[in-house]
mmCIF file of C-alpha atoms in Angstrom:
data_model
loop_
_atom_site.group_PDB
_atom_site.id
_atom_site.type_symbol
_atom_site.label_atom_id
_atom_site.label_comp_id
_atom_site.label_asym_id
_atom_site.label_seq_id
_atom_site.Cartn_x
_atom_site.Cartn_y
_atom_site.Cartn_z
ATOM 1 C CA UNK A 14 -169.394 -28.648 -31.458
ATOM 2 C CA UNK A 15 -170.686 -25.589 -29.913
ATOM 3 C CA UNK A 16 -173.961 -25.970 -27.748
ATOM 4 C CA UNK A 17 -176.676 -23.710 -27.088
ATOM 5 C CA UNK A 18 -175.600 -21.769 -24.363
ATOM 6 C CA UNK A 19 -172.221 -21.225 -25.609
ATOM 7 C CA UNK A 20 -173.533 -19.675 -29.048
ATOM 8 C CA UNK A 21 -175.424 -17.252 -27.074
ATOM 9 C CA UNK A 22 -172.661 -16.130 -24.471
ATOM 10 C CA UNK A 23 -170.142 -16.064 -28.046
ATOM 11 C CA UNK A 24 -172.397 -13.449 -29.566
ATOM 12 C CA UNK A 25 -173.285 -11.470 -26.253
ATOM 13 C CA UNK A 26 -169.302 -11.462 -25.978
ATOM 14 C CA UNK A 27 -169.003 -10.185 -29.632
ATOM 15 C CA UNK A 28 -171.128 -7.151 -29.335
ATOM 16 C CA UNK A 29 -168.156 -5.445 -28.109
ATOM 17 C CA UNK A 30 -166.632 -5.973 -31.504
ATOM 18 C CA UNK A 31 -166.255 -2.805 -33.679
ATOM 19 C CA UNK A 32 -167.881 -4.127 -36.873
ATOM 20 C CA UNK A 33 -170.433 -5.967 -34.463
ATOM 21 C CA UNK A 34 -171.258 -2.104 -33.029
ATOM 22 C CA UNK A 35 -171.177 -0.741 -36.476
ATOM 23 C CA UNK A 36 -174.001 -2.591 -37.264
ATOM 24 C CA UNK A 37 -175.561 -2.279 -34.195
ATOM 25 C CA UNK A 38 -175.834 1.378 -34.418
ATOM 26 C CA UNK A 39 -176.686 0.859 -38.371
ATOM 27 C CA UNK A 40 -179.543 -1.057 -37.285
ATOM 28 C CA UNK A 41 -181.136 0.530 -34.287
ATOM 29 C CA UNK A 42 -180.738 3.773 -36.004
ATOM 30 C CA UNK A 43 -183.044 1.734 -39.098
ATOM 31 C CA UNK A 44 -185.239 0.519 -37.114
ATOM 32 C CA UNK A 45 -186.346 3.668 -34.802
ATOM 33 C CA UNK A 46 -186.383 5.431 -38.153
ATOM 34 C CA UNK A 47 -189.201 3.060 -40.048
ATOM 35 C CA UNK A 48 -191.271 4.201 -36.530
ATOM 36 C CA UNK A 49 -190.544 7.479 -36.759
ATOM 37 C CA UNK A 50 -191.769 7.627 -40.582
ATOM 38 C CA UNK A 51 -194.517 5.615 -39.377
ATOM 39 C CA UNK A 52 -195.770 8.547 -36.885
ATOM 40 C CA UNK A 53 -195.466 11.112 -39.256
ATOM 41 C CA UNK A 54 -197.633 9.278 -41.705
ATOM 42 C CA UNK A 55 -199.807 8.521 -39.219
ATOM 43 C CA UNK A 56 -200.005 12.248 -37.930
ATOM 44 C CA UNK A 57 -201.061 13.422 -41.698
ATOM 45 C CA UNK A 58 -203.428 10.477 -42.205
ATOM 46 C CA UNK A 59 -205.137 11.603 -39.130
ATOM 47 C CA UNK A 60 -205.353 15.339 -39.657
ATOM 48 C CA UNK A 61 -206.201 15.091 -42.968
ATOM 49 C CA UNK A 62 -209.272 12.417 -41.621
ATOM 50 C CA UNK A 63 -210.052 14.990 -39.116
ATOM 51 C CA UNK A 64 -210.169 17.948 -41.306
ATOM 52 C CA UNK A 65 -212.420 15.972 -44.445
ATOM 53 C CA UNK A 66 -214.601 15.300 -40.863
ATOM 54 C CA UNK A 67 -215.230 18.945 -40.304
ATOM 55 C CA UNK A 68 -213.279 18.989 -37.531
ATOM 56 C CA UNK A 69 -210.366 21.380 -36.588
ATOM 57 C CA UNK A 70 -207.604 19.327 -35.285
ATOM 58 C CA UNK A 71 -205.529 20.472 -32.220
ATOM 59 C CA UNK A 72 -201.838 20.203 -32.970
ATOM 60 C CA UNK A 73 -201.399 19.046 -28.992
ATOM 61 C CA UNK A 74 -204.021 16.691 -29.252
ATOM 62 C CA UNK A 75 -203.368 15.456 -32.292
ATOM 63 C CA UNK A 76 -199.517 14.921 -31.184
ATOM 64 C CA UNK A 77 -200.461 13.026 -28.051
ATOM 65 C CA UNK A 78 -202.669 10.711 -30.387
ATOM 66 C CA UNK A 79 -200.338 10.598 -32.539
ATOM 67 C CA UNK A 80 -197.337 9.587 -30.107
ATOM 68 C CA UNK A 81 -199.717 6.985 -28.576
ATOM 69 C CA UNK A 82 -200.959 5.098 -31.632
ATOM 70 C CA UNK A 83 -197.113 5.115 -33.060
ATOM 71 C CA UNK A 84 -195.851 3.161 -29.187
ATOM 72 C CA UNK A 85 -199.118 1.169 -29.882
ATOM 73 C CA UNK A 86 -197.650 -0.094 -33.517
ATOM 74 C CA UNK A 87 -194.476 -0.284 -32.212
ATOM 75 C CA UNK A 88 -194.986 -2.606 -29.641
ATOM 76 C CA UNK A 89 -196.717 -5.044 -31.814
ATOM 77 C CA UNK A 90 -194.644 -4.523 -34.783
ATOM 78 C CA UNK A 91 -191.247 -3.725 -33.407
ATOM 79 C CA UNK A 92 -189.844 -7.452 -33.748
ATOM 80 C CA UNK A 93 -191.432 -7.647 -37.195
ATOM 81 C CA UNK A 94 -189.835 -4.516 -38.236
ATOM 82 C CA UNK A 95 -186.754 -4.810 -36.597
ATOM 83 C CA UNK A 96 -186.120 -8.617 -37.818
ATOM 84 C CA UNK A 97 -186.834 -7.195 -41.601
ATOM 85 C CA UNK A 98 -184.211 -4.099 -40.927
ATOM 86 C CA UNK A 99 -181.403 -6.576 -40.153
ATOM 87 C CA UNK A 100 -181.927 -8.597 -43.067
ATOM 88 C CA UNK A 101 -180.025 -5.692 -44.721
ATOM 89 C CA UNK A 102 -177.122 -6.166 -42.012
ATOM 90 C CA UNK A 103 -176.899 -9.571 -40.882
ATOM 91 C CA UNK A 104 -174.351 -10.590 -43.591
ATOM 92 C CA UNK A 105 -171.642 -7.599 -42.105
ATOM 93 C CA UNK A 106 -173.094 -9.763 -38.707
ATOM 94 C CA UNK A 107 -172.285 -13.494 -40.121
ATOM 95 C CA UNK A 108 -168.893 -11.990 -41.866
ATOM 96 C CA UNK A 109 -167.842 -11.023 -38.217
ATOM 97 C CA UNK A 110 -168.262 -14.217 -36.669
ATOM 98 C CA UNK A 111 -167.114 -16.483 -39.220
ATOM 99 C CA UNK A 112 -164.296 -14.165 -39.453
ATOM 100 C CA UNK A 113 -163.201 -14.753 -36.109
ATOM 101 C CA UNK A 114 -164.443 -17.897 -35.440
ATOM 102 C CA UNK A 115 -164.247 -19.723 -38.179
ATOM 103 C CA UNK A 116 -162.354 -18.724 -41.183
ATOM 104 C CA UNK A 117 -162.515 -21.640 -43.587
ATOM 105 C CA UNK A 118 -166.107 -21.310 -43.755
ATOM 106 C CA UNK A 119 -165.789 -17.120 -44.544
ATOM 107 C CA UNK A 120 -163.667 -18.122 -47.246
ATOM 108 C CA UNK A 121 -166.251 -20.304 -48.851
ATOM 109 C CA UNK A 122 -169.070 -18.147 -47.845
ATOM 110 C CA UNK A 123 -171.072 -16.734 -51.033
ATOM 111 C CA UNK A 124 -172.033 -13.063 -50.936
ATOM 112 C CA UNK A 125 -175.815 -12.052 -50.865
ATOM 113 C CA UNK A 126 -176.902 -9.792 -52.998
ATOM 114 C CA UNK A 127 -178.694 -6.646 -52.028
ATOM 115 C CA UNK A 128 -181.970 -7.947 -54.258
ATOM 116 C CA UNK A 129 -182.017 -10.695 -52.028
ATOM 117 C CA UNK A 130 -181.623 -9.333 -48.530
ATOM 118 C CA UNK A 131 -184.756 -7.397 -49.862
ATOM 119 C CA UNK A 132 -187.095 -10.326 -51.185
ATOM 120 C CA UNK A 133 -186.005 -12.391 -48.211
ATOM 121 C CA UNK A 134 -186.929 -9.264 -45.685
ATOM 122 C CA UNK A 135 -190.029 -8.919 -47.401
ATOM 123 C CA UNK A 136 -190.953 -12.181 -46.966
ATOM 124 C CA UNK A 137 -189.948 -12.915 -43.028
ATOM 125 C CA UNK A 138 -191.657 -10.007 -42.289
ATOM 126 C CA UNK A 139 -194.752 -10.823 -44.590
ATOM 127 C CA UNK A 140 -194.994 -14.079 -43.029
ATOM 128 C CA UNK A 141 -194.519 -13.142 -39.638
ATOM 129 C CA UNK A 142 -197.352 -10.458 -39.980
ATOM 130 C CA UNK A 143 -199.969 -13.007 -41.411
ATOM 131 C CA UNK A 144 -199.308 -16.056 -39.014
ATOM 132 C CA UNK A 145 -199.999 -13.089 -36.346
ATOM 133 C CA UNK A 146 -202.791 -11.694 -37.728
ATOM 134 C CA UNK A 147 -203.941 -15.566 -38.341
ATOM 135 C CA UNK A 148 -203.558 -16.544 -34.493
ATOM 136 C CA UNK A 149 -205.084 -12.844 -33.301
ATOM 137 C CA UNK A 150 -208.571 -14.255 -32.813
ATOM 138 C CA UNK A 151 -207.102 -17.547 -31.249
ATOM 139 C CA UNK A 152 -205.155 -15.244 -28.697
ATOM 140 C CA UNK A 153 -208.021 -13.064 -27.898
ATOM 141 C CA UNK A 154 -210.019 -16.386 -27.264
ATOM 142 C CA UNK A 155 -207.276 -17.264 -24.875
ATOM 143 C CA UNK A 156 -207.459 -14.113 -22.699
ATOM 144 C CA UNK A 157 -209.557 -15.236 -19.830
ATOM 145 C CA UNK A 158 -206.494 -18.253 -19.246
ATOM 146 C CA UNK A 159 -203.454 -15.218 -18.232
ATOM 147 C CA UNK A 160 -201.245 -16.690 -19.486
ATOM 148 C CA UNK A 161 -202.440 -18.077 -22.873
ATOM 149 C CA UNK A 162 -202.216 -15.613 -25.307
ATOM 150 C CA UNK A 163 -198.369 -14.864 -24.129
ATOM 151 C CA UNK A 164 -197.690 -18.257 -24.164
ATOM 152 C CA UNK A 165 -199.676 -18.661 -27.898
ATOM 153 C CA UNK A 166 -197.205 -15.794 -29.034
ATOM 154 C CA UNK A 167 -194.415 -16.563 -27.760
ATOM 155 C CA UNK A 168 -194.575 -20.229 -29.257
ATOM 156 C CA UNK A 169 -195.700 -18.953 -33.071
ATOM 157 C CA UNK A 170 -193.080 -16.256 -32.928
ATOM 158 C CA UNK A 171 -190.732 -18.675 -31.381
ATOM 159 C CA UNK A 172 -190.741 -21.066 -34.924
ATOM 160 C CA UNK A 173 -191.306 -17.870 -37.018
ATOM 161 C CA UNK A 174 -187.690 -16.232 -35.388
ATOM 162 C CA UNK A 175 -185.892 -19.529 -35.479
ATOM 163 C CA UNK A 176 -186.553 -20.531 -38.922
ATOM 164 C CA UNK A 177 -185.801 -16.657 -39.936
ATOM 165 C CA UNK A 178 -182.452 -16.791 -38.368
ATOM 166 C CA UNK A 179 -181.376 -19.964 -39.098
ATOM 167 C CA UNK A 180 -181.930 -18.671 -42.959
ATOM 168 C CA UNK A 181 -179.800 -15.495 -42.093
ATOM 169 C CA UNK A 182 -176.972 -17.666 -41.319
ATOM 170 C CA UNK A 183 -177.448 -20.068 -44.195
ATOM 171 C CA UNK A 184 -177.973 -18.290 -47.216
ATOM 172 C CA UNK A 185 -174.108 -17.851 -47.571
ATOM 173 C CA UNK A 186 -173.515 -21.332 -47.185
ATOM 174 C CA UNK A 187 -175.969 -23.537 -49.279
ATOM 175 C CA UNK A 188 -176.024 -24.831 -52.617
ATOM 176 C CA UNK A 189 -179.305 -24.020 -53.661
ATOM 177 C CA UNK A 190 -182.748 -23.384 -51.401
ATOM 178 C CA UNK A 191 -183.702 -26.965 -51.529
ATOM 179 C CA UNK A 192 -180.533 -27.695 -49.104
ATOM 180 C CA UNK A 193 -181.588 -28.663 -45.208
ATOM 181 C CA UNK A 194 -179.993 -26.200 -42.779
ATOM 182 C CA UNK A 195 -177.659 -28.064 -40.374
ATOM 183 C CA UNK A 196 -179.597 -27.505 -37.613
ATOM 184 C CA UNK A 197 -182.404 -29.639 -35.354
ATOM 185 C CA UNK A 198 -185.960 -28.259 -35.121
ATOM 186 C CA UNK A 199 -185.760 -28.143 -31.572
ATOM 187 C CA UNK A 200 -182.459 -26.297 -31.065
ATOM 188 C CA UNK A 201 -183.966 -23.899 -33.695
ATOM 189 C CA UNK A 202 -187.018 -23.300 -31.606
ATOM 190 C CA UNK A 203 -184.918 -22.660 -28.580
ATOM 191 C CA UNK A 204 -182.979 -20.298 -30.487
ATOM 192 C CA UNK A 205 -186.334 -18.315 -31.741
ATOM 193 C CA UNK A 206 -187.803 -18.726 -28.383
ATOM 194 C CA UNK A 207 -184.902 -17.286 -26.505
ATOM 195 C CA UNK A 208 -184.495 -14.368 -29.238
ATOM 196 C CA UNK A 209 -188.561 -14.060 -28.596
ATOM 197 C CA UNK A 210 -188.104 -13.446 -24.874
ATOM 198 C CA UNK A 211 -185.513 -10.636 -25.007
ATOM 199 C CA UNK A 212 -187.392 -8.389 -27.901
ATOM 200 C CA UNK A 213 -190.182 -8.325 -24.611
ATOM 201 C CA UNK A 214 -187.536 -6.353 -22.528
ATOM 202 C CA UNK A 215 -186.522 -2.869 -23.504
ATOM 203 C CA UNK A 216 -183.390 -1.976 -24.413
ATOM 204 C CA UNK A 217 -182.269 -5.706 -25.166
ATOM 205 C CA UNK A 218 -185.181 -5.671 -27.609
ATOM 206 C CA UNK A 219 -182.535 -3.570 -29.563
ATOM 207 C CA UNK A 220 -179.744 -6.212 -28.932
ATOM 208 C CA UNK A 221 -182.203 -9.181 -30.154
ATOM 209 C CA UNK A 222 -181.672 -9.404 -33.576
ATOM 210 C CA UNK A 223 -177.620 -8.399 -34.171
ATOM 211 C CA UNK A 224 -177.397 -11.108 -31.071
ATOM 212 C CA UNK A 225 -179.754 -13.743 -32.899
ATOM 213 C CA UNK A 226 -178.528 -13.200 -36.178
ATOM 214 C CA UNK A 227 -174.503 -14.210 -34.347
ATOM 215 C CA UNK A 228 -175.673 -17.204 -32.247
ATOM 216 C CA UNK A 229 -177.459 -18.464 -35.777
ATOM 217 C CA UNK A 230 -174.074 -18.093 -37.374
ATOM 218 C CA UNK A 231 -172.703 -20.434 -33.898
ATOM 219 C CA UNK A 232 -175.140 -23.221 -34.731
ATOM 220 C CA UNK A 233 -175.085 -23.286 -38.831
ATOM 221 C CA UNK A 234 -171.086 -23.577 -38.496
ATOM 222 C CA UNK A 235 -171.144 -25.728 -35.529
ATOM 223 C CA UNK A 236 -173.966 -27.998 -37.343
ATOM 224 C CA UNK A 237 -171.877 -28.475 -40.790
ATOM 225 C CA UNK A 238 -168.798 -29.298 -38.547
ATOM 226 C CA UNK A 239 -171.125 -31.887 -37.147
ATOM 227 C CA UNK A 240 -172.349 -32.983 -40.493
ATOM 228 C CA UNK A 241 -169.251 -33.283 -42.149
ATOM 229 C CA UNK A 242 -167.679 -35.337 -39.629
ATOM 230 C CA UNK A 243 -170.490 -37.729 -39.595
#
């Protein structure tokens, strides 16, 4: 059985691995890309807004806003975004690990189909946006406490990243949808609520999702080893 800890230092180890970096870079590349669509969009929705006002924008100005609202978005969308880019990835992730780790289980694994990585990115990263939005006026009530509306984040987007990633690792694996993943509630919180606390640092906010999307893979495998020897 593989615990906890050990998952996570397995996929930090990992990251070194060439098809592990491939993706990386695949996905990082993805994910600063949706952003940097978003800010042109943004730049035309608000020149054109300006210019039906009357107003004559200024290109400086108008970048600066621009620049600002886009590290605004980003900052409350990035994990949303970023979680919904690997979706398209995470099975060159799972393929890795299984691969070196355990091979029976990459023999039996199923392929996912590109229609599915889509409907199931679509819907993480609809759900994760409307149990947000949902808590928002909860979290602004919680203000005056400090330390409340992290904490209320942290916890919904905890469950929300655990029970995404657990289904990343999954999918290849079960017999139908109806099938319980092979892992507890509670070590799938801790998993979401560790992979929650590194997409609030930079840098390893890039890392969170290839390294979430491995240590899933640790528990699923490690959890039907479990199951079948029970």
């Amino acid at each position: 059985m593989v615990s906890f800890p050990a998952s996570f230092a397995r996929a930090a180890r990992q990251l070194a691995d060439p098809a592990i970096l491939r993706v990386l870079v695949k996905s990082m590349v993805a994910t600063l890309g949706v952003f940097a669509a978003l800010g042109v969009a943004l730049y035309a929705v608000l020149h054109l807004l300006l210019t039906e006002a009357g107003w004559a924008p200024v290109n400086g100005a108008m970048v600066v806003l621009t620049v600002a609202a886009t590290i605004l978005l980003g900052w409350l969308l990035f994990r949303i975004v970023a979680l919904a880019v690997i979706q398209f990835f995470a099975e060159d992730i799972i393929r890795a690990v299984e691969a070196r780790y355990y091979p029976g289980a990459a023999h039996t694994a199923r392929t996912i189909t590109f229609r599915e990585s889509l409907k199931d990115g679509a819907r993480a990263g609809l759900r994760a946006l409307g149990v947000n939005l949902l808590i928002l006026p909860v979290a602004l009530a919680l203000l005056f406490t400090g330390i409340g509306t992290v904490a209320l984040f942290w916890a919904v987007n905890a469950w929300l990243l655990g029970r995404d990633l657990q289904e990343l690792a999954w999918a290849r694996h079960r017999h139908d949808r109806t099938e319980p993943a092979p892992i507890g509630g509670g070590t799938r919180f801790l998993l979401g609520g560790a992979i929650a606390a590194l997409f609030t640092v930079p840098f390893l906010n890039l890392l969170a999702p290839v390294i979430g999307a491995a240590a899933a893979t640790h528990l699923v495998q490690s959890g039907r080893t479990g199951r079948s020897q029970a």
